[in-house]
Amino acid sequence: LSAALALYQRVLATYPHARVSRLAGLRVEFLSKNIAGGAEPQRDYQAVLDGYADRPPAQSILMVEQLLARYPAYTGAARATLWLGTQYGVVGRERQALDTLAQVIARWPTSEYAPQAWYAIGMLHQRAERWGRAAAAFEHMRDHGPAMAGAADAALEDLAKVRRWARLYLAALAAIALFLLVHGLLIAWPRGRAARPQWLPVEGLF
């Protein structure tokens, strides 16, 4: 952590007016607090990440839930809460995912994790085809400085593509359904010409 802090401090000092300076400043603030606050919770969190592939996702989620319960205000809580929200989404716990990601935005509105939380919220809405809510979430990324504008534009562009494909898919399904309906009606329709009328014999007329 100390090496990373020194690197970001150099970036901030060398390029004070560059676009990256704001993000570097946020990282300096985060790392400074994290070093001052002790390394135990951060070490526990890193252990969860390191062993993630070797255990069920639900177990890793539980470990981070317990970590945040023990250290609710530790300096890495924003990152851990963001991770927890995204993982809720991965395992299908959408309501918890949205609530947890909203918590990141509410508790750490100026952190680098707030726009990431907006992005994750947008992706959850996009997956559920709630297009308007997805677009609104991506737009909120712009509130976090010019550096996020490009990411917001890319997310909105991808959303438009996904939405177009969804419309084409629905149109294709409608066409297939119409074809099957017409095909079924043709099969059920009586075949052959109608029976010829039966004329009475001439003798019967007299």
Coordinates of C-alpha atoms in Angstrom, one line a residue:
L1 CA 0.0 0.0 0.0
S2 CA 2.8 2.4 0.8
A3 CA 4.4 2.0 -2.6
A4 CA 1.0 2.6 -4.3
L5 CA 0.5 5.7 -2.2
A6 CA 3.9 7.1 -3.2
L7 CA 3.2 6.4 -6.9
Y8 CA -0.2 8.3 -6.8
Q9 CA 1.4 11.1 -4.9
R10 CA 4.1 11.5 -7.6
V11 CA 1.3 11.5 -10.3
L12 CA -0.6 14.2 -8.4
A13 CA 2.6 16.3 -7.9
T14 CA 3.8 16.0 -11.5
Y15 CA 0.4 16.5 -13.3
P16 CA -1.6 18.7 -10.9
H17 CA -3.9 20.0 -13.6
A18 CA -4.3 16.8 -15.7
R19 CA -7.5 14.9 -16.0
V20 CA -6.0 12.0 -14.1
S21 CA -5.1 14.2 -11.1
R22 CA -8.6 14.0 -9.7
L23 CA -8.5 10.2 -9.6
A24 CA -5.0 10.2 -8.3
G25 CA -6.1 12.5 -5.5
L26 CA -8.9 10.2 -4.6
R27 CA -6.5 7.2 -4.5
V28 CA -4.1 9.2 -2.3
E29 CA -6.9 10.0 0.1
F30 CA -8.1 6.4 0.2
L31 CA -4.7 4.8 0.6
S32 CA -3.6 7.3 3.3
K33 CA -6.7 6.4 5.4
N34 CA -6.3 2.7 4.7
I35 CA -2.7 2.7 5.9
A36 CA -3.6 4.8 9.0
G37 CA -6.6 2.6 9.9
G38 CA -4.7 -0.7 10.0
A39 CA -4.3 -3.5 7.6
E40 CA -6.3 -6.3 9.2
P41 CA -9.7 -5.7 7.5
Q42 CA -7.9 -5.1 4.2
R43 CA -5.9 -8.3 4.6
D44 CA -9.2 -10.2 5.2
Y45 CA -10.8 -8.7 2.2
Q46 CA -7.8 -9.5 0.0
A47 CA -8.0 -13.1 1.3
V48 CA -11.6 -13.3 0.0
L49 CA -10.5 -12.1 -3.5
D50 CA -7.5 -14.4 -3.6
G51 CA -9.5 -17.5 -2.8
Y52 CA -12.6 -16.6 -4.7
A53 CA -12.1 -19.2 -7.5
D54 CA -11.7 -22.0 -5.0
R55 CA -15.0 -21.6 -3.1
P56 CA -18.7 -21.2 -4.0
P57 CA -19.7 -17.5 -4.6
A58 CA -22.2 -17.7 -1.8
Q59 CA -19.4 -18.4 0.7
S60 CA -17.3 -15.5 -0.5
I61 CA -20.3 -13.2 -0.2
L62 CA -20.9 -14.4 3.3
M63 CA -17.3 -13.7 4.2
V64 CA -17.5 -10.1 3.0
E65 CA -20.9 -9.6 4.7
Q66 CA -19.2 -10.7 8.0
L67 CA -16.2 -8.5 7.3
L68 CA -18.4 -5.4 6.8
A69 CA -20.4 -6.3 9.9
R70 CA -17.1 -6.4 12.0
Y71 CA -15.6 -3.3 10.3
P72 CA -18.5 -1.2 9.0
A73 CA -16.4 2.0 8.8
Y74 CA -13.0 0.7 7.8
T75 CA -11.4 2.6 5.0
G76 CA -11.8 -0.1 2.4
A77 CA -15.5 -0.5 3.2
A78 CA -16.6 1.4 0.0
R79 CA -14.7 -1.0 -2.2
A80 CA -15.9 -4.1 -0.3
T81 CA -19.5 -2.9 -0.4
L82 CA -19.2 -2.3 -4.2
W83 CA -17.9 -5.8 -4.6
L84 CA -20.7 -7.2 -2.5
G85 CA -23.3 -5.4 -4.6
T86 CA -21.9 -6.7 -7.8
Q87 CA -21.7 -10.2 -6.5
Y88 CA -25.3 -10.1 -5.4
G89 CA -26.2 -9.4 -9.0
V90 CA -24.0 -12.3 -10.2
V91 CA -25.9 -14.8 -8.1
G92 CA -29.3 -13.4 -9.0
R93 CA -30.1 -11.5 -5.8
E94 CA -31.1 -8.4 -7.7
R95 CA -33.0 -6.5 -5.0
Q96 CA -30.0 -6.8 -2.6
A97 CA -27.7 -5.9 -5.4
L98 CA -29.5 -2.7 -6.2
D99 CA -29.9 -1.7 -2.5
T100 CA -26.2 -2.4 -1.8
L101 CA -25.0 -0.5 -4.8
A102 CA -27.2 2.4 -3.8
Q103 CA -25.6 2.3 -0.4
V104 CA -22.2 2.9 -2.0
I105 CA -23.5 6.0 -3.7
A106 CA -25.1 7.3 -0.6
R107 CA -22.2 6.7 1.8
W108 CA -19.3 7.5 -0.5
P109 CA -20.8 9.9 -3.1
T110 CA -17.4 11.5 -4.0
S111 CA -15.4 8.3 -4.0
E112 CA -14.1 6.6 -7.2
Y113 CA -16.5 3.7 -6.4
A114 CA -19.7 5.8 -6.8
P115 CA -19.6 5.9 -10.6
Q116 CA -18.7 2.2 -10.7
A117 CA -21.8 1.6 -8.6
W118 CA -23.9 3.6 -11.0
Y119 CA -22.5 1.5 -13.9
A120 CA -23.3 -1.7 -12.1
I121 CA -26.9 -0.5 -11.4
G122 CA -27.3 0.3 -15.0
M123 CA -26.1 -3.1 -16.1
L124 CA -28.6 -4.8 -13.7
H125 CA -31.5 -2.7 -15.3
Q126 CA -30.1 -3.4 -18.8
R127 CA -30.1 -7.2 -18.1
A128 CA -33.8 -6.9 -17.0
E129 CA -34.6 -4.8 -20.1
R130 CA -35.5 -1.8 -18.0
W131 CA -34.0 0.5 -20.7
G132 CA -35.0 3.8 -19.2
R133 CA -33.6 3.1 -15.8
A134 CA -30.4 1.7 -17.3
A135 CA -29.9 4.9 -19.3
A136 CA -30.6 7.0 -16.3
A137 CA -28.0 5.1 -14.2
F138 CA -25.4 5.5 -16.9
E139 CA -26.1 9.2 -17.2
H140 CA -25.3 9.6 -13.5
M141 CA -21.8 8.5 -14.2
R142 CA -21.2 12.0 -15.8
D143 CA -21.8 13.6 -12.3
H144 CA -18.4 12.3 -11.3
G145 CA -16.2 14.4 -13.5
P146 CA -15.0 14.5 -17.2
A147 CA -13.1 11.3 -16.8
M148 CA -16.4 9.4 -16.4
A149 CA -18.0 11.0 -19.5
G150 CA -16.3 8.6 -21.9
A151 CA -17.3 5.6 -19.8
A152 CA -20.9 6.9 -19.7
D153 CA -21.0 7.4 -23.5
A154 CA -19.6 3.8 -24.1
A155 CA -22.2 2.4 -21.7
L156 CA -25.1 4.2 -23.4
E157 CA -23.8 3.1 -26.8
D158 CA -23.7 -0.5 -25.7
L159 CA -27.2 -0.1 -24.2
A160 CA -28.6 1.2 -27.6
K161 CA -27.1 -1.8 -29.4
V162 CA -28.5 -4.3 -26.9
R163 CA -31.9 -2.6 -27.1
R164 CA -31.9 -2.8 -31.0
W165 CA -31.0 -6.5 -30.8
A166 CA -33.8 -7.1 -28.3
R167 CA -36.3 -5.4 -30.7
L168 CA -35.0 -7.5 -33.6
Y169 CA -35.3 -10.7 -31.5
L170 CA -38.9 -9.8 -30.6
A171 CA -39.8 -9.1 -34.2
A172 CA -38.3 -12.4 -35.2
L173 CA -40.3 -14.2 -32.6
A174 CA -43.5 -12.5 -33.8
A175 CA -42.8 -13.5 -37.4
I176 CA -42.2 -17.1 -36.4
A177 CA -45.4 -17.1 -34.3
L178 CA -47.4 -15.7 -37.3
F179 CA -45.9 -18.3 -39.7
L180 CA -46.8 -21.1 -37.3
L181 CA -50.4 -19.8 -36.9
V182 CA -50.9 -19.5 -40.7
H183 CA -49.4 -22.9 -41.3
G184 CA -51.6 -24.5 -38.6
L185 CA -54.7 -22.9 -40.2
L186 CA -53.8 -24.2 -43.6
I187 CA -53.3 -27.7 -42.3
A188 CA -56.7 -27.6 -40.5
W189 CA -58.5 -26.1 -43.5
P190 CA -60.7 -28.7 -45.4
R191 CA -58.9 -29.9 -48.5
G192 CA -60.4 -30.5 -52.0
R193 CA -63.3 -28.8 -53.8
A194 CA -66.8 -28.5 -52.4
A195 CA -69.1 -31.4 -53.2
R196 CA -71.0 -30.9 -56.5
P197 CA -74.7 -30.2 -56.1
Q198 CA -77.0 -33.2 -56.6
W199 CA -79.5 -32.5 -59.4
L200 CA -82.9 -34.1 -59.4
P201 CA -83.5 -36.4 -62.4
V202 CA -85.5 -34.8 -65.2
E203 CA -88.3 -37.3 -64.7
G204 CA -88.8 -36.1 -61.2
L205 CA -89.7 -32.7 -62.5
F206 CA -92.9 -33.9 -64.2

